[in-house]
Amino acid sequence: MTHKIVVVYQSLLGIYGDRGNAKVLLKRLQWRGEPAELVDVEPGQPLPPDGLIYLLGGGEDQAQIAAVKQLQADGGLQAGLDAGGVLFAVCAGYQLCGRSFTVGENDEVFAGLGLLDVETRRGPQRAVGEVLTRWTRPDGGLELLTGFENHGGFTSLGSDAKPFAKVEIGVGNGTDGYDGAVQGRVIGTYPHGPILPRNPALADYLLELALGRTLGPLPRPDVNAEHDRLRAQRLEVVRTTKNRAEQTR
Ligand code: GLN
């Protein structure tokens, strides 16, 4: 069976380069000899019900509204989750998975998909800058994640959602000292970067969650060495850059 990595509405939720998340998931499967393909779905096309991982990215306000309306009409994300898929959503994608969100200066409230028990409202200032978070892996291990955030909405978690990672530098949800939320097989988070190429351990975790089995280490020393180099560089940058989001907090 060819594993499907489903990129949802690139034309609406594609301005922050989060497509890189799909590419790294695809390559990390293929490098391990697992058949995999990218499936691009655009508004008006039905989402496939048999995706291994569904990906939502960041987007501008009007695109976010258009995307949530299309996804409500389609219903395919819920079907994909019911069939055992995993949903990984970034920024606008994270917000629209919640119960509701506001966008723009008018603070108009829009219903989200209700896949995460979170609500997003306009924060006191826009969060823009490098992010460092501490993710506690389900096996108890700790992993530092780096990324870049750019969002006006701040997100509050309800009791059904658990925070994803603790913020060390940056803003994240902006309400609780954490970034993102997890509920069942849905994970939402703020950082772009894209986050999965920057943090391959998180990419492998998503693959293992979706496959329901562990994957061995990536059998590509050249790629692993390059990832280590890039990670060290990004950790250095986030720790030394004066962070605009921190400054204005
Ligand atoms: N429109 C949302 C906000 O500003 C999401 C932005 C984004 O996806 N980067 O909060």
PDB file of N, CA and C in Angstrom, residues 40-113:
ATOM      1  N   ASP A  40      -2.069  16.195  -3.390  1.00  0.00           N
ATOM      2  CA  ASP A  40      -2.510  17.585  -3.240  1.00  0.00           C
ATOM      3  C   ASP A  40      -4.006  17.654  -3.450  1.00  0.00           C
ATOM      4  N   VAL A  41      -4.700  18.276  -2.492  1.00  0.00           N
ATOM      5  CA  VAL A  41      -6.148  18.446  -2.622  1.00  0.00           C
ATOM      6  C   VAL A  41      -6.455  19.935  -2.581  1.00  0.00           C
ATOM      7  N   GLU A  42      -7.179  20.404  -3.553  1.00  0.00           N
ATOM      8  CA  GLU A  42      -7.541  21.823  -3.619  1.00  0.00           C
ATOM      9  C   GLU A  42      -9.035  21.994  -3.349  1.00  0.00           C
ATOM     10  N   PRO A  43      -9.464  23.208  -2.957  1.00  0.00           N
ATOM     11  CA  PRO A  43     -10.888  23.431  -2.686  1.00  0.00           C
ATOM     12  C   PRO A  43     -11.751  22.952  -3.855  1.00  0.00           C
ATOM     13  N   GLY A  44     -12.835  22.265  -3.521  1.00  0.00           N
ATOM     14  CA  GLY A  44     -13.716  21.717  -4.560  1.00  0.00           C
ATOM     15  C   GLY A  44     -13.431  20.261  -4.844  1.00  0.00           C
ATOM     16  N   GLN A  45     -12.211  19.803  -4.492  1.00  0.00           N
ATOM     17  CA  GLN A  45     -11.891  18.383  -4.660  1.00  0.00           C
ATOM     18  C   GLN A  45     -12.124  17.688  -3.314  1.00  0.00           C
ATOM     19  N   PRO A  46     -12.662  16.468  -3.333  1.00  0.00           N
ATOM     20  CA  PRO A  46     -12.873  15.770  -2.058  1.00  0.00           C
ATOM     21  C   PRO A  46     -11.557  15.315  -1.442  1.00  0.00           C
ATOM     22  N   LEU A  47     -11.480  15.382  -0.122  1.00  0.00           N
ATOM     23  CA  LEU A  47     -10.304  14.831   0.559  1.00  0.00           C
ATOM     24  C   LEU A  47     -10.367  13.310   0.492  1.00  0.00           C
ATOM     25  N   PRO A  48      -9.253  12.649   0.230  1.00  0.00           N
ATOM     26  CA  PRO A  48      -9.271  11.176   0.257  1.00  0.00           C
ATOM     27  C   PRO A  48      -9.492  10.690   1.690  1.00  0.00           C
ATOM     28  N   PRO A  49     -10.257   9.619   1.877  1.00  0.00           N
ATOM     29  CA  PRO A  49     -10.524   9.137   3.243  1.00  0.00           C
ATOM     30  C   PRO A  49      -9.395   8.293   3.812  1.00  0.00           C
ATOM     31  N   ASP A  50      -8.411   7.961   2.981  1.00  0.00           N
ATOM     32  CA  ASP A  50      -7.389   6.992   3.403  1.00  0.00           C
ATOM     33  C   ASP A  50      -6.002   7.618   3.499  1.00  0.00           C
ATOM     34  N   GLY A  51      -5.936   8.907   3.887  1.00  0.00           N
ATOM     35  CA  GLY A  51      -4.630   9.535   4.072  1.00  0.00           C
ATOM     36  C   GLY A  51      -3.928   8.980   5.300  1.00  0.00           C
ATOM     37  N   LEU A  52      -2.605   8.850   5.219  1.00  0.00           N
ATOM     38  CA  LEU A  52      -1.819   8.468   6.403  1.00  0.00           C
ATOM     39  C   LEU A  52      -1.711   9.689   7.314  1.00  0.00           C
ATOM     40  N   ILE A  53      -1.325  10.824   6.727  1.00  0.00           N
ATOM     41  CA  ILE A  53      -1.223  12.082   7.473  1.00  0.00           C
ATOM     42  C   ILE A  53      -1.818  13.191   6.609  1.00  0.00           C
ATOM     43  N   TYR A  54      -2.671  14.000   7.218  1.00  0.00           N
ATOM     44  CA  TYR A  54      -3.243  15.181   6.569  1.00  0.00           C
ATOM     45  C   TYR A  54      -2.513  16.404   7.115  1.00  0.00           C
ATOM     46  N   LEU A  55      -2.174  17.325   6.227  1.00  0.00           N
ATOM     47  CA  LEU A  55      -1.407  18.505   6.632  1.00  0.00           C
ATOM     48  C   LEU A  55      -2.155  19.781   6.294  1.00  0.00           C
ATOM     49  N   LEU A  56      -2.284  20.651   7.305  1.00  0.00           N
ATOM     50  CA  LEU A  56      -2.825  21.996   7.094  1.00  0.00           C
ATOM     51  C   LEU A  56      -1.721  22.987   7.426  1.00  0.00           C
ATOM     52  N   GLY A  57      -1.587  24.044   6.608  1.00  0.00           N
ATOM     53  CA  GLY A  57      -0.528  25.017   6.832  1.00  0.00           C
ATOM     54  C   GLY A  57      -1.066  26.368   7.237  1.00  0.00           C
ATOM     55  N   GLY A  58      -0.175  27.348   7.273  1.00  0.00           N
ATOM     56  CA  GLY A  58      -0.557  28.705   7.621  1.00  0.00           C
ATOM     57  C   GLY A  58      -1.157  29.433   6.428  1.00  0.00           C
ATOM     58  N   GLY A  59      -1.872  30.515   6.721  1.00  0.00           N
ATOM     59  CA  GLY A  59      -2.472  31.277   5.640  1.00  0.00           C
ATOM     60  C   GLY A  59      -2.978  32.614   6.134  1.00  0.00           C
ATOM     61  N   GLU A  60      -3.300  33.460   5.190  1.00  0.00           N
ATOM     62  CA  GLU A  60      -3.830  34.777   5.545  1.00  0.00           C
ATOM     63  C   GLU A  60      -5.295  34.653   5.957  1.00  0.00           C
ATOM     64  N   ASP A  61      -5.797  35.739   6.577  1.00  0.00           N
ATOM     65  CA  ASP A  61      -7.120  35.675   7.203  1.00  0.00           C
ATOM     66  C   ASP A  61      -8.221  35.217   6.248  1.00  0.00           C
ATOM     67  N   GLN A  62      -8.317  35.863   5.085  1.00  0.00           N
ATOM     68  CA  GLN A  62      -9.425  35.526   4.173  1.00  0.00           C
ATOM     69  C   GLN A  62      -9.294  34.098   3.656  1.00  0.00           C
ATOM     70  N   ALA A  63      -8.068  33.676   3.425  1.00  0.00           N
ATOM     71  CA  ALA A  63      -7.843  32.301   2.965  1.00  0.00           C
ATOM     72  C   ALA A  63      -8.233  31.304   4.050  1.00  0.00           C
ATOM     73  N   GLN A  64      -7.966  31.680   5.294  1.00  0.00           N
ATOM     74  CA  GLN A  64      -8.320  30.820   6.426  1.00  0.00           C
ATOM     75  C   GLN A  64      -9.836  30.626   6.509  1.00  0.00           C
ATOM     76  N   ILE A  65     -10.573  31.702   6.291  1.00  0.00           N
ATOM     77  CA  ILE A  65     -12.042  31.625   6.315  1.00  0.00           C
ATOM     78  C   ILE A  65     -12.538  30.751   5.163  1.00  0.00           C
ATOM     79  N   ALA A  66     -11.961  30.964   3.970  1.00  0.00           N
ATOM     80  CA  ALA A  66     -12.374  30.154   2.807  1.00  0.00           C
ATOM     81  C   ALA A  66     -12.068  28.682   3.057  1.00  0.00           C
ATOM     82  N   ALA A  67     -10.911  28.414   3.666  1.00  0.00           N
ATOM     83  CA  ALA A  67     -10.507  27.020   3.891  1.00  0.00           C
ATOM     84  C   ALA A  67     -11.447  26.332   4.865  1.00  0.00           C
ATOM     85  N   VAL A  68     -11.814  27.016   5.954  1.00  0.00           N
ATOM     86  CA  VAL A  68     -12.654  26.349   6.950  1.00  0.00           C
ATOM     87  C   VAL A  68     -14.036  26.066   6.364  1.00  0.00           C
ATOM     88  N   LYS A  69     -14.533  26.966   5.537  1.00  0.00           N
ATOM     89  CA  LYS A  69     -15.851  26.732   4.921  1.00  0.00           C
ATOM     90  C   LYS A  69     -15.811  25.523   3.988  1.00  0.00           C
ATOM     91  N   GLN A  70     -14.743  25.440   3.199  1.00  0.00           N
ATOM     92  CA  GLN A  70     -14.601  24.296   2.290  1.00  0.00           C
ATOM     93  C   GLN A  70     -14.470  22.986   3.075  1.00  0.00           C
ATOM     94  N   LEU A  71     -13.699  23.035   4.139  1.00  0.00           N
ATOM     95  CA  LEU A  71     -13.476  21.809   4.914  1.00  0.00           C
ATOM     96  C   LEU A  71     -14.743  21.372   5.636  1.00  0.00           C
ATOM     97  N   GLN A  72     -15.544  22.358   6.089  1.00  0.00           N
ATOM     98  CA  GLN A  72     -16.826  22.000   6.715  1.00  0.00           C
ATOM     99  C   GLN A  72     -17.731  21.332   5.686  1.00  0.00           C
ATOM    100  N   ALA A  73     -17.757  21.877   4.479  1.00  0.00           N
ATOM    101  CA  ALA A  73     -18.611  21.311   3.425  1.00  0.00           C
ATOM    102  C   ALA A  73     -18.121  19.921   3.020  1.00  0.00           C
ATOM    103  N   ASP A  74     -16.812  19.728   3.019  1.00  0.00           N
ATOM    104  CA  ASP A  74     -16.239  18.460   2.563  1.00  0.00           C
ATOM    105  C   ASP A  74     -16.412  17.337   3.600  1.00  0.00           C
ATOM    106  N   GLY A  75     -16.143  17.638   4.855  1.00  0.00           N
ATOM    107  CA  GLY A  75     -16.277  16.623   5.912  1.00  0.00           C
ATOM    108  C   GLY A  75     -15.204  15.555   5.898  1.00  0.00           C
ATOM    109  N   GLY A  76     -14.271  15.653   4.975  1.00  0.00           N
ATOM    110  CA  GLY A  76     -13.301  14.567   4.781  1.00  0.00           C
ATOM    111  C   GLY A  76     -12.230  14.457   5.846  1.00  0.00           C
ATOM    112  N   LEU A  77     -11.939  15.556   6.548  1.00  0.00           N
ATOM    113  CA  LEU A  77     -10.903  15.446   7.584  1.00  0.00           C
ATOM    114  C   LEU A  77     -11.373  14.530   8.705  1.00  0.00           C
ATOM    115  N   GLN A  78     -12.627  14.718   9.121  1.00  0.00           N
ATOM    116  CA  GLN A  78     -13.170  13.853  10.166  1.00  0.00           C
ATOM    117  C   GLN A  78     -13.189  12.401   9.696  1.00  0.00           C
ATOM    118  N   ALA A  79     -13.572  12.198   8.436  1.00  0.00           N
ATOM    119  CA  ALA A  79     -13.604  10.828   7.903  1.00  0.00           C
ATOM    120  C   ALA A  79     -12.205  10.221   7.903  1.00  0.00           C
ATOM    121  N   GLY A  80     -11.222  11.015   7.528  1.00  0.00           N
ATOM    122  CA  GLY A  80      -9.842  10.534   7.499  1.00  0.00           C
ATOM    123  C   GLY A  80      -9.347  10.178   8.894  1.00  0.00           C
ATOM    124  N   LEU A  81      -9.726  10.998   9.881  1.00  0.00           N
ATOM    125  CA  LEU A  81      -9.337  10.706  11.271  1.00  0.00           C
ATOM    126  C   LEU A  81     -10.035   9.447  11.763  1.00  0.00           C
ATOM    127  N   ASP A  82     -11.318   9.326  11.426  1.00  0.00           N
ATOM    128  CA  ASP A  82     -12.069   8.130  11.842  1.00  0.00           C
ATOM    129  C   ASP A  82     -11.458   6.863  11.260  1.00  0.00           C
ATOM    130  N   ALA A  83     -10.862   6.999  10.075  1.00  0.00           N
ATOM    131  CA  ALA A  83     -10.248   5.832   9.419  1.00  0.00           C
ATOM    132  C   ALA A  83      -8.830   5.579   9.915  1.00  0.00           C
ATOM    133  N   GLY A  84      -8.361   6.386  10.890  1.00  0.00           N
ATOM    134  CA  GLY A  84      -7.047   6.124  11.479  1.00  0.00           C
ATOM    135  C   GLY A  84      -5.956   7.079  11.047  1.00  0.00           C
ATOM    136  N   GLY A  85      -6.312   8.109  10.289  1.00  0.00           N
ATOM    137  CA  GLY A  85      -5.308   9.082   9.857  1.00  0.00           C
ATOM    138  C   GLY A  85      -4.875   9.994  10.994  1.00  0.00           C
ATOM    139  N   VAL A  86      -3.801  10.719  10.755  1.00  0.00           N
ATOM    140  CA  VAL A  86      -3.279  11.721  11.700  1.00  0.00           C
ATOM    141  C   VAL A  86      -3.386  13.075  11.020  1.00  0.00           C
ATOM    142  N   LEU A  87      -3.731  14.097  11.798  1.00  0.00           N
ATOM    143  CA  LEU A  87      -3.816  15.455  11.261  1.00  0.00           C
ATOM    144  C   LEU A  87      -2.781  16.325  11.952  1.00  0.00           C
ATOM    145  N   PHE A  88      -1.928  16.961  11.147  1.00  0.00           N
ATOM    146  CA  PHE A  88      -0.921  17.880  11.692  1.00  0.00           C
ATOM    147  C   PHE A  88      -1.192  19.257  11.092  1.00  0.00           C
ATOM    148  N   ALA A  89      -1.492  20.226  11.961  1.00  0.00           N
ATOM    149  CA  ALA A  89      -1.982  21.526  11.493  1.00  0.00           C
ATOM    150  C   ALA A  89      -1.122  22.649  12.062  1.00  0.00           C
ATOM    151  N   VAL A  90      -0.750  23.584  11.210  1.00  0.00           N
ATOM    152  CA  VAL A  90       0.144  24.671  11.605  1.00  0.00           C
ATOM    153  C   VAL A  90      -0.576  26.013  11.494  1.00  0.00           C
ATOM    154  N   CYS A  91      -0.496  26.807  12.529  1.00  0.00           N
ATOM    155  CA  CYS A  91      -0.913  28.213  12.566  1.00  0.00           C
ATOM    156  C   CYS A  91      -2.364  28.406  12.108  1.00  0.00           C
ATOM    157  N   ALA A  92      -2.625  28.997  10.949  1.00  0.00           N
ATOM    158  CA  ALA A  92      -4.021  29.147  10.525  1.00  0.00           C
ATOM    159  C   ALA A  92      -4.710  27.786  10.515  1.00  0.00           C
ATOM    160  N   GLY A  93      -3.988  26.757  10.087  1.00  0.00           N
ATOM    161  CA  GLY A  93      -4.541  25.402  10.083  1.00  0.00           C
ATOM    162  C   GLY A  93      -4.890  24.930  11.486  1.00  0.00           C
ATOM    163  N   TYR A  94      -4.035  25.253  12.447  1.00  0.00           N
ATOM    164  CA  TYR A  94      -4.280  24.926  13.867  1.00  0.00           C
ATOM    165  C   TYR A  94      -5.525  25.662  14.350  1.00  0.00           C
ATOM    166  N   GLN A  95      -5.576  26.960  14.070  1.00  0.00           N
ATOM    167  CA  GLN A  95      -6.713  27.755  14.548  1.00  0.00           C
ATOM    168  C   GLN A  95      -8.036  27.233  13.992  1.00  0.00           C
ATOM    169  N   LEU A  96      -8.057  26.877  12.722  1.00  0.00           N
ATOM    170  CA  LEU A  96      -9.342  26.480  12.116  1.00  0.00           C
ATOM    171  C   LEU A  96      -9.776  25.070  12.539  1.00  0.00           C
ATOM    172  N   CYS A  97      -8.872  24.303  13.138  1.00  0.00           N
ATOM    173  CA  CYS A  97      -9.271  23.007  13.710  1.00  0.00           C
ATOM    174  C   CYS A  97     -10.012  23.171  15.034  1.00  0.00           C
ATOM    175  N   GLY A  98      -9.932  24.360  15.623  1.00  0.00           N
ATOM    176  CA  GLY A  98     -10.539  24.591  16.931  1.00  0.00           C
ATOM    177  C   GLY A  98     -12.045  24.767  16.861  1.00  0.00           C
ATOM    178  N   ARG A  99     -12.612  25.156  18.009  1.00  0.00           N
ATOM    179  CA  ARG A  99     -14.073  25.344  18.043  1.00  0.00           C
ATOM    180  C   ARG A  99     -14.466  26.647  17.378  1.00  0.00           C
ATOM    181  N   SER A 100     -13.634  27.686  17.551  1.00  0.00           N
ATOM    182  CA  SER A 100     -13.916  28.965  16.883  1.00  0.00           C
ATOM    183  C   SER A 100     -12.655  29.812  16.845  1.00  0.00           C
ATOM    184  N   PHE A 101     -12.676  30.798  15.952  1.00  0.00           N
ATOM    185  CA  PHE A 101     -11.544  31.724  15.871  1.00  0.00           C
ATOM    186  C   PHE A 101     -12.037  33.066  15.356  1.00  0.00           C
ATOM    187  N   THR A 102     -11.301  34.108  15.680  1.00  0.00           N
ATOM    188  CA  THR A 102     -11.571  35.409  15.068  1.00  0.00           C
ATOM    189  C   THR A 102     -10.417  35.733  14.141  1.00  0.00           C
ATOM    190  N   VAL A 103     -10.707  36.522  13.139  1.00  0.00           N
ATOM    191  CA  VAL A 103      -9.632  37.038  12.286  1.00  0.00           C
ATOM    192  C   VAL A 103      -9.908  38.513  12.012  1.00  0.00           C
ATOM    193  N   GLY A 104      -8.859  39.240  11.733  1.00  0.00           N
ATOM    194  CA  GLY A 104      -8.994  40.625  11.292  1.00  0.00           C
ATOM    195  C   GLY A 104      -9.327  41.592  12.406  1.00  0.00           C
ATOM    196  N   GLU A 105      -9.437  42.852  12.008  1.00  0.00           N
ATOM    197  CA  GLU A 105      -9.637  43.933  12.970  1.00  0.00           C
ATOM    198  C   GLU A 105     -11.043  43.926  13.558  1.00  0.00           C
ATOM    199  N   ASN A 106     -12.017  43.340  12.841  1.00  0.00           N
ATOM    200  CA  ASN A 106     -13.400  43.389  13.317  1.00  0.00           C
ATOM    201  C   ASN A 106     -13.719  42.317  14.356  1.00  0.00           C
ATOM    202  N   ASP A 107     -12.786  41.426  14.556  1.00  0.00           N
ATOM    203  CA  ASP A 107     -12.966  40.342  15.526  1.00  0.00           C
ATOM    204  C   ASP A 107     -14.223  39.515  15.250  1.00  0.00           C
ATOM    205  N   GLU A 108     -14.529  39.334  13.988  1.00  0.00           N
ATOM    206  CA  GLU A 108     -15.678  38.491  13.651  1.00  0.00           C
ATOM    207  C   GLU A 108     -15.347  37.040  14.003  1.00  0.00           C
ATOM    208  N   VAL A 109     -16.306  36.379  14.658  1.00  0.00           N
ATOM    209  CA  VAL A 109     -16.053  35.010  15.121  1.00  0.00           C
ATOM    210  C   VAL A 109     -16.524  34.002  14.067  1.00  0.00           C
ATOM    211  N   PHE A 110     -15.651  33.066  13.748  1.00  0.00           N
ATOM    212  CA  PHE A 110     -15.995  31.995  12.805  1.00  0.00           C
ATOM    213  C   PHE A 110     -15.949  30.653  13.516  1.00  0.00           C
ATOM    214  N   ALA A 111     -16.872  29.782  13.155  1.00  0.00           N
ATOM    215  CA  ALA A 111     -16.844  28.420  13.708  1.00  0.00           C
ATOM    216  C   ALA A 111     -15.697  27.661  13.065  1.00  0.00           C
ATOM    217  N   GLY A 112     -14.980  26.899  13.890  1.00  0.00           N
ATOM    218  CA  GLY A 112     -13.930  26.030  13.364  1.00  0.00           C
ATOM    219  C   GLY A 112     -14.472  24.629  13.135  1.00  0.00           C
ATOM    220  N   LEU A 113     -13.563  23.694  12.915  1.00  0.00           N
ATOM    221  CA  LEU A 113     -13.978  22.316  12.626  1.00  0.00           C
ATOM    222  C   LEU A 113     -14.301  21.532  13.895  1.00  0.00           C
TER     223      LEU A 113
END
